[in-house]
Amino acid sequence: MNCRVVVEAAIPVYDVKTPDEAVRIAISKTGEMLNPDLNYVEINMGSRTSPSGEELPPAFIAADEALVALELEMTVFNVEREEHASRIARKEIGQRLENIPLAVLDVEILEEDEDEDDKTDAEADTDDADEEDDSDDVLPEFEDLID
């Protein structure tokens, strides 16, 4: 089973004035920490809400320092359970983002398309049959050339 795991990270950013600037710096900083080892992790702006349900910007700024909420998405392959996938994602990302708090937001099971596998097998069988037909055509011509 393959799973898509979304992990939330709280990235500290220093010397910023606006939430947009904080988000850009946090994404850049996170990308540097993850690359090149985890270049397949997608970095997205996180979302925050107040206790009353009001949407808030993903960065909280105080005294020119910010804490930015980012969502890191990765696909984990060949796992037995969703819990296993979330542990793998937290471990892989957590090793690169030292001292950054992480929380698993979502684990989605990815459906494997059996139809595509069947089509691929059918196309391979068709290609093999074409090759056999071609080989039958080639042999008589070759024999004609020898005669």
mmCIF file of the C-alpha atoms, coordinates in Angstrom:
data_MODEL
# 
_entry.id   MODEL 
# 
loop_
_atom_site.group_PDB 
_atom_site.id 
_atom_site.type_symbol 
_atom_site.label_atom_id 
_atom_site.label_alt_id 
_atom_site.label_comp_id 
_atom_site.label_asym_id 
_atom_site.label_entity_id 
_atom_site.label_seq_id 
_atom_site.pdbx_PDB_ins_code 
_atom_site.Cartn_x 
_atom_site.Cartn_y 
_atom_site.Cartn_z 
_atom_site.occupancy 
_atom_site.B_iso_or_equiv 
_atom_site.pdbx_formal_charge 
_atom_site.auth_seq_id 
_atom_site.auth_comp_id 
_atom_site.auth_asym_id 
_atom_site.auth_atom_id 
_atom_site.pdbx_PDB_model_num 
ATOM 1   C CA . MET A 1 1   ? 0.000   0.000   0.000   1.00 0.00 ? 1   MET A CA 1 
ATOM 2   C CA . ASN A 1 2   ? 1.222   3.516   -0.820  1.00 0.00 ? 2   ASN A CA 1 
ATOM 3   C CA . CYS A 1 3   ? 0.240   6.584   1.199   1.00 0.00 ? 3   CYS A CA 1 
ATOM 4   C CA . ARG A 1 4   ? 0.429   10.349  0.772   1.00 0.00 ? 4   ARG A CA 1 
ATOM 5   C CA . VAL A 1 5   ? 1.406   11.910  4.123   1.00 0.00 ? 5   VAL A CA 1 
ATOM 6   C CA . VAL A 1 6   ? 1.031   15.591  5.023   1.00 0.00 ? 6   VAL A CA 1 
ATOM 7   C CA . VAL A 1 7   ? 3.186   16.819  7.909   1.00 0.00 ? 7   VAL A CA 1 
ATOM 8   C CA . GLU A 1 8   ? 2.909   20.280  9.443   1.00 0.00 ? 8   GLU A CA 1 
ATOM 9   C CA . ALA A 1 9   ? 6.151   22.006  10.432  1.00 0.00 ? 9   ALA A CA 1 
ATOM 10  C CA . ALA A 1 10  ? 6.654   25.139  12.547  1.00 0.00 ? 10  ALA A CA 1 
ATOM 11  C CA . ILE A 1 11  ? 9.601   26.968  10.942  1.00 0.00 ? 11  ILE A CA 1 
ATOM 12  C CA . PRO A 1 12  ? 11.239  29.847  12.863  1.00 0.00 ? 12  PRO A CA 1 
ATOM 13  C CA . VAL A 1 13  ? 12.308  32.831  10.723  1.00 0.00 ? 13  VAL A CA 1 
ATOM 14  C CA . TYR A 1 14  ? 14.238  35.863  11.927  1.00 0.00 ? 14  TYR A CA 1 
ATOM 15  C CA . ASP A 1 15  ? 14.402  39.541  10.875  1.00 0.00 ? 15  ASP A CA 1 
ATOM 16  C CA . VAL A 1 16  ? 11.136  39.733  8.927   1.00 0.00 ? 16  VAL A CA 1 
ATOM 17  C CA . LYS A 1 17  ? 8.539   42.477  8.675   1.00 0.00 ? 17  LYS A CA 1 
ATOM 18  C CA . THR A 1 18  ? 5.574   40.909  6.836   1.00 0.00 ? 18  THR A CA 1 
ATOM 19  C CA . PRO A 1 19  ? 3.872   37.490  6.799   1.00 0.00 ? 19  PRO A CA 1 
ATOM 20  C CA . ASP A 1 20  ? 4.553   37.114  3.050   1.00 0.00 ? 20  ASP A CA 1 
ATOM 21  C CA . GLU A 1 21  ? 8.271   37.695  3.562   1.00 0.00 ? 21  GLU A CA 1 
ATOM 22  C CA . ALA A 1 22  ? 8.298   35.194  6.438   1.00 0.00 ? 22  ALA A CA 1 
ATOM 23  C CA . VAL A 1 23  ? 6.566   32.531  4.321   1.00 0.00 ? 23  VAL A CA 1 
ATOM 24  C CA . ARG A 1 24  ? 8.987   32.995  1.391   1.00 0.00 ? 24  ARG A CA 1 
ATOM 25  C CA . ILE A 1 25  ? 12.020  32.751  3.680   1.00 0.00 ? 25  ILE A CA 1 
ATOM 26  C CA . ALA A 1 26  ? 10.579  29.713  5.520   1.00 0.00 ? 26  ALA A CA 1 
ATOM 27  C CA . ILE A 1 27  ? 9.919   27.860  2.249   1.00 0.00 ? 27  ILE A CA 1 
ATOM 28  C CA . SER A 1 28  ? 13.437  28.652  1.011   1.00 0.00 ? 28  SER A CA 1 
ATOM 29  C CA . LYS A 1 29  ? 15.020  27.647  4.324   1.00 0.00 ? 29  LYS A CA 1 
ATOM 30  C CA . THR A 1 30  ? 13.051  24.372  4.431   1.00 0.00 ? 30  THR A CA 1 
ATOM 31  C CA . GLY A 1 31  ? 13.932  23.569  0.815   1.00 0.00 ? 31  GLY A CA 1 
ATOM 32  C CA . GLU A 1 32  ? 17.638  24.014  1.579   1.00 0.00 ? 32  GLU A CA 1 
ATOM 33  C CA . MET A 1 33  ? 17.400  21.686  4.587   1.00 0.00 ? 33  MET A CA 1 
ATOM 34  C CA . LEU A 1 34  ? 15.519  18.980  2.654   1.00 0.00 ? 34  LEU A CA 1 
ATOM 35  C CA . ASN A 1 35  ? 17.477  19.060  -0.635  1.00 0.00 ? 35  ASN A CA 1 
ATOM 36  C CA . PRO A 1 36  ? 19.081  17.089  -2.198  1.00 0.00 ? 36  PRO A CA 1 
ATOM 37  C CA . ASP A 1 37  ? 18.173  14.096  -0.017  1.00 0.00 ? 37  ASP A CA 1 
ATOM 38  C CA . LEU A 1 38  ? 14.414  14.716  0.073   1.00 0.00 ? 38  LEU A CA 1 
ATOM 39  C CA . ASN A 1 39  ? 13.807  16.691  -3.119  1.00 0.00 ? 39  ASN A CA 1 
ATOM 40  C CA . TYR A 1 40  ? 10.535  14.754  -3.601  1.00 0.00 ? 40  TYR A CA 1 
ATOM 41  C CA . VAL A 1 41  ? 8.913   16.431  -0.571  1.00 0.00 ? 41  VAL A CA 1 
ATOM 42  C CA . GLU A 1 42  ? 6.443   19.128  -1.614  1.00 0.00 ? 42  GLU A CA 1 
ATOM 43  C CA . ILE A 1 43  ? 6.520   22.294  0.498   1.00 0.00 ? 43  ILE A CA 1 
ATOM 44  C CA . ASN A 1 44  ? 3.250   24.242  0.776   1.00 0.00 ? 44  ASN A CA 1 
ATOM 45  C CA . MET A 1 45  ? 2.039   27.158  2.826   1.00 0.00 ? 45  MET A CA 1 
ATOM 46  C CA . GLY A 1 46  ? 0.164   25.926  5.881   1.00 0.00 ? 46  GLY A CA 1 
ATOM 47  C CA . SER A 1 47  ? -3.151  27.187  7.164   1.00 0.00 ? 47  SER A CA 1 
ATOM 48  C CA . ARG A 1 48  ? -4.041  28.412  10.622  1.00 0.00 ? 48  ARG A CA 1 
ATOM 49  C CA . THR A 1 49  ? -7.339  29.267  12.229  1.00 0.00 ? 49  THR A CA 1 
ATOM 50  C CA . SER A 1 50  ? -8.249  31.073  15.412  1.00 0.00 ? 50  SER A CA 1 
ATOM 51  C CA . PRO A 1 51  ? -10.279 29.284  18.105  1.00 0.00 ? 51  PRO A CA 1 
ATOM 52  C CA . SER A 1 52  ? -13.376 31.020  16.725  1.00 0.00 ? 52  SER A CA 1 
ATOM 53  C CA . GLY A 1 53  ? -12.690 29.576  13.243  1.00 0.00 ? 53  GLY A CA 1 
ATOM 54  C CA . GLU A 1 54  ? -11.311 32.741  11.616  1.00 0.00 ? 54  GLU A CA 1 
ATOM 55  C CA . GLU A 1 55  ? -8.621  32.216  8.942   1.00 0.00 ? 55  GLU A CA 1 
ATOM 56  C CA . LEU A 1 56  ? -5.191  33.521  9.975   1.00 0.00 ? 56  LEU A CA 1 
ATOM 57  C CA . PRO A 1 57  ? -2.031  34.042  7.913   1.00 0.00 ? 57  PRO A CA 1 
ATOM 58  C CA . PRO A 1 58  ? 0.407   31.102  8.055   1.00 0.00 ? 58  PRO A CA 1 
ATOM 59  C CA . ALA A 1 59  ? 3.028   33.248  9.819   1.00 0.00 ? 59  ALA A CA 1 
ATOM 60  C CA . PHE A 1 60  ? 2.856   34.680  13.322  1.00 0.00 ? 60  PHE A CA 1 
ATOM 61  C CA . ILE A 1 61  ? 5.206   37.663  13.707  1.00 0.00 ? 61  ILE A CA 1 
ATOM 62  C CA . ALA A 1 62  ? 6.402   39.187  16.977  1.00 0.00 ? 62  ALA A CA 1 
ATOM 63  C CA . ALA A 1 63  ? 9.481   41.420  17.454  1.00 0.00 ? 63  ALA A CA 1 
ATOM 64  C CA . ASP A 1 64  ? 10.650  40.859  13.849  1.00 0.00 ? 64  ASP A CA 1 
ATOM 65  C CA . GLU A 1 65  ? 10.666  37.081  14.348  1.00 0.00 ? 65  GLU A CA 1 
ATOM 66  C CA . ALA A 1 66  ? 8.128   34.708  12.864  1.00 0.00 ? 66  ALA A CA 1 
ATOM 67  C CA . LEU A 1 67  ? 6.868   31.199  13.306  1.00 0.00 ? 67  LEU A CA 1 
ATOM 68  C CA . VAL A 1 68  ? 5.611   29.909  9.952   1.00 0.00 ? 68  VAL A CA 1 
ATOM 69  C CA . ALA A 1 69  ? 3.270   26.959  9.456   1.00 0.00 ? 69  ALA A CA 1 
ATOM 70  C CA . LEU A 1 70  ? 4.297   24.877  6.425   1.00 0.00 ? 70  LEU A CA 1 
ATOM 71  C CA . GLU A 1 71  ? 2.791   21.661  5.095   1.00 0.00 ? 71  GLU A CA 1 
ATOM 72  C CA . LEU A 1 72  ? 5.261   19.076  3.817   1.00 0.00 ? 72  LEU A CA 1 
ATOM 73  C CA . GLU A 1 73  ? 3.812   16.345  1.596   1.00 0.00 ? 73  GLU A CA 1 
ATOM 74  C CA . MET A 1 74  ? 5.495   13.104  0.629   1.00 0.00 ? 74  MET A CA 1 
ATOM 75  C CA . THR A 1 75  ? 4.489   9.720   -0.739  1.00 0.00 ? 75  THR A CA 1 
ATOM 76  C CA . VAL A 1 76  ? 5.524   6.680   1.267   1.00 0.00 ? 76  VAL A CA 1 
ATOM 77  C CA . PHE A 1 77  ? 5.628   3.392   -0.635  1.00 0.00 ? 77  PHE A CA 1 
ATOM 78  C CA . ASN A 1 78  ? 5.059   -0.210  0.458   1.00 0.00 ? 78  ASN A CA 1 
ATOM 79  C CA . VAL A 1 79  ? 3.669   0.338   3.958   1.00 0.00 ? 79  VAL A CA 1 
ATOM 80  C CA . GLU A 1 80  ? 1.371   -1.942  5.896   1.00 0.00 ? 80  GLU A CA 1 
ATOM 81  C CA . ARG A 1 81  ? -0.753  0.656   7.713   1.00 0.00 ? 81  ARG A CA 1 
ATOM 82  C CA . GLU A 1 82  ? -1.385  4.403   7.743   1.00 0.00 ? 82  GLU A CA 1 
ATOM 83  C CA . GLU A 1 83  ? 0.369   4.663   11.115  1.00 0.00 ? 83  GLU A CA 1 
ATOM 84  C CA . HIS A 1 84  ? 3.475   3.072   9.591   1.00 0.00 ? 84  HIS A CA 1 
ATOM 85  C CA . ALA A 1 85  ? 3.428   5.642   6.757   1.00 0.00 ? 85  ALA A CA 1 
ATOM 86  C CA . SER A 1 86  ? 3.124   8.557   9.185   1.00 0.00 ? 86  SER A CA 1 
ATOM 87  C CA . ARG A 1 87  ? 6.056   7.303   11.267  1.00 0.00 ? 87  ARG A CA 1 
ATOM 88  C CA . ILE A 1 88  ? 8.246   6.926   8.187   1.00 0.00 ? 88  ILE A CA 1 
ATOM 89  C CA . ALA A 1 89  ? 7.384   10.435  6.949   1.00 0.00 ? 89  ALA A CA 1 
ATOM 90  C CA . ARG A 1 90  ? 8.047   12.026  10.360  1.00 0.00 ? 90  ARG A CA 1 
ATOM 91  C CA . LYS A 1 91  ? 11.369  10.205  10.645  1.00 0.00 ? 91  LYS A CA 1 
ATOM 92  C CA . GLU A 1 92  ? 12.579  11.068  7.132   1.00 0.00 ? 92  GLU A CA 1 
ATOM 93  C CA . ILE A 1 93  ? 11.589  14.726  7.358   1.00 0.00 ? 93  ILE A CA 1 
ATOM 94  C CA . GLY A 1 94  ? 12.547  15.074  11.025  1.00 0.00 ? 94  GLY A CA 1 
ATOM 95  C CA . GLN A 1 95  ? 16.109  13.888  10.377  1.00 0.00 ? 95  GLN A CA 1 
ATOM 96  C CA . ARG A 1 96  ? 16.654  16.800  7.973   1.00 0.00 ? 96  ARG A CA 1 
ATOM 97  C CA . LEU A 1 97  ? 14.722  19.424  9.966   1.00 0.00 ? 97  LEU A CA 1 
ATOM 98  C CA . GLU A 1 98  ? 16.480  19.281  13.329  1.00 0.00 ? 98  GLU A CA 1 
ATOM 99  C CA . ASN A 1 99  ? 14.754  21.062  16.229  1.00 0.00 ? 99  ASN A CA 1 
ATOM 100 C CA . ILE A 1 100 ? 11.651  21.759  14.101  1.00 0.00 ? 100 ILE A CA 1 
ATOM 101 C CA . PRO A 1 101 ? 8.359   20.576  15.604  1.00 0.00 ? 101 PRO A CA 1 
ATOM 102 C CA . LEU A 1 102 ? 6.370   18.287  13.298  1.00 0.00 ? 102 LEU A CA 1 
ATOM 103 C CA . ALA A 1 103 ? 2.800   17.015  13.423  1.00 0.00 ? 103 ALA A CA 1 
ATOM 104 C CA . VAL A 1 104 ? 1.095   14.609  11.014  1.00 0.00 ? 104 VAL A CA 1 
ATOM 105 C CA . LEU A 1 105 ? -1.993  16.300  9.558   1.00 0.00 ? 105 LEU A CA 1 
ATOM 106 C CA . ASP A 1 106 ? -3.256  13.750  7.054   1.00 0.00 ? 106 ASP A CA 1 
ATOM 107 C CA . VAL A 1 107 ? -2.525  10.285  5.712   1.00 0.00 ? 107 VAL A CA 1 
ATOM 108 C CA . GLU A 1 108 ? -4.235  9.399   2.433   1.00 0.00 ? 108 GLU A CA 1 
ATOM 109 C CA . ILE A 1 109 ? -4.129  5.927   0.941   1.00 0.00 ? 109 ILE A CA 1 
ATOM 110 C CA . LEU A 1 110 ? -3.274  6.069   -2.758  1.00 0.00 ? 110 LEU A CA 1 
ATOM 111 C CA . GLU A 1 111 ? -5.264  3.739   -4.968  1.00 0.00 ? 111 GLU A CA 1 
ATOM 112 C CA . GLU A 1 112 ? -3.219  1.518   -7.223  1.00 0.00 ? 112 GLU A CA 1 
ATOM 113 C CA . ASP A 1 113 ? -4.663  1.382   -10.719 1.00 0.00 ? 113 ASP A CA 1 
ATOM 114 C CA . GLU A 1 114 ? -4.971  -2.280  -11.672 1.00 0.00 ? 114 GLU A CA 1 
ATOM 115 C CA . ASP A 1 115 ? -6.550  -1.254  -14.974 1.00 0.00 ? 115 ASP A CA 1 
ATOM 116 C CA . GLU A 1 116 ? -3.353  0.543   -15.998 1.00 0.00 ? 116 GLU A CA 1 
ATOM 117 C CA . ASP A 1 117 ? -1.308  -2.545  -15.124 1.00 0.00 ? 117 ASP A CA 1 
ATOM 118 C CA . ASP A 1 118 ? -3.642  -4.696  -17.222 1.00 0.00 ? 118 ASP A CA 1 
ATOM 119 C CA . LYS A 1 119 ? -3.370  -2.263  -20.134 1.00 0.00 ? 119 LYS A CA 1 
ATOM 120 C CA . THR A 1 120 ? 0.397   -2.288  -19.873 1.00 0.00 ? 120 THR A CA 1 
ATOM 121 C CA . ASP A 1 121 ? 0.429   -6.097  -19.922 1.00 0.00 ? 121 ASP A CA 1 
ATOM 122 C CA . ALA A 1 122 ? -1.948  -6.161  -22.898 1.00 0.00 ? 122 ALA A CA 1 
ATOM 123 C CA . GLU A 1 123 ? 0.227   -3.661  -24.780 1.00 0.00 ? 123 GLU A CA 1 
ATOM 124 C CA . ALA A 1 124 ? 3.304   -5.783  -24.058 1.00 0.00 ? 124 ALA A CA 1 
ATOM 125 C CA . ASP A 1 125 ? 1.531   -8.887  -25.383 1.00 0.00 ? 125 ASP A CA 1 
ATOM 126 C CA . THR A 1 126 ? 0.541   -6.970  -28.529 1.00 0.00 ? 126 THR A CA 1 
ATOM 127 C CA . ASP A 1 127 ? 4.129   -5.798  -29.005 1.00 0.00 ? 127 ASP A CA 1 
ATOM 128 C CA . ASP A 1 128 ? 5.400   -9.374  -28.614 1.00 0.00 ? 128 ASP A CA 1 
ATOM 129 C CA . ALA A 1 129 ? 2.884   -10.584 -31.220 1.00 0.00 ? 129 ALA A CA 1 
ATOM 130 C CA . ASP A 1 130 ? 3.991   -7.829  -33.615 1.00 0.00 ? 130 ASP A CA 1 
ATOM 131 C CA . GLU A 1 131 ? 7.614   -8.848  -33.155 1.00 0.00 ? 131 GLU A CA 1 
ATOM 132 C CA . GLU A 1 132 ? 6.738   -12.477 -33.919 1.00 0.00 ? 132 GLU A CA 1 
ATOM 133 C CA . ASP A 1 133 ? 4.896   -11.415 -37.085 1.00 0.00 ? 133 ASP A CA 1 
ATOM 134 C CA . ASP A 1 134 ? 7.867   -9.308  -38.127 1.00 0.00 ? 134 ASP A CA 1 
ATOM 135 C CA . SER A 1 135 ? 10.263  -12.184 -37.526 1.00 0.00 ? 135 SER A CA 1 
ATOM 136 C CA . ASP A 1 136 ? 8.163   -14.459 -39.774 1.00 0.00 ? 136 ASP A CA 1 
ATOM 137 C CA . ASP A 1 137 ? 8.354   -11.853 -42.523 1.00 0.00 ? 137 ASP A CA 1 
ATOM 138 C CA . VAL A 1 138 ? 12.100  -11.397 -42.139 1.00 0.00 ? 138 VAL A CA 1 
ATOM 139 C CA . LEU A 1 139 ? 13.084  -15.056 -42.303 1.00 0.00 ? 139 LEU A CA 1 
ATOM 140 C CA . PRO A 1 140 ? 11.609  -15.872 -45.727 1.00 0.00 ? 140 PRO A CA 1 
ATOM 141 C CA . GLU A 1 141 ? 13.189  -12.768 -47.216 1.00 0.00 ? 141 GLU A CA 1 
ATOM 142 C CA . PHE A 1 142 ? 16.534  -13.771 -45.795 1.00 0.00 ? 142 PHE A CA 1 
ATOM 143 C CA . GLU A 1 143 ? 16.149  -17.285 -47.167 1.00 0.00 ? 143 GLU A CA 1 
ATOM 144 C CA . ASP A 1 144 ? 15.245  -15.829 -50.569 1.00 0.00 ? 144 ASP A CA 1 
ATOM 145 C CA . LEU A 1 145 ? 18.444  -13.796 -50.508 1.00 0.00 ? 145 LEU A CA 1 
ATOM 146 C CA . ILE A 1 146 ? 20.538  -16.883 -49.804 1.00 0.00 ? 146 ILE A CA 1 
ATOM 147 C CA . ASP A 1 147 ? 18.944  -18.849 -52.652 1.00 0.00 ? 147 ASP A CA 1 
# 
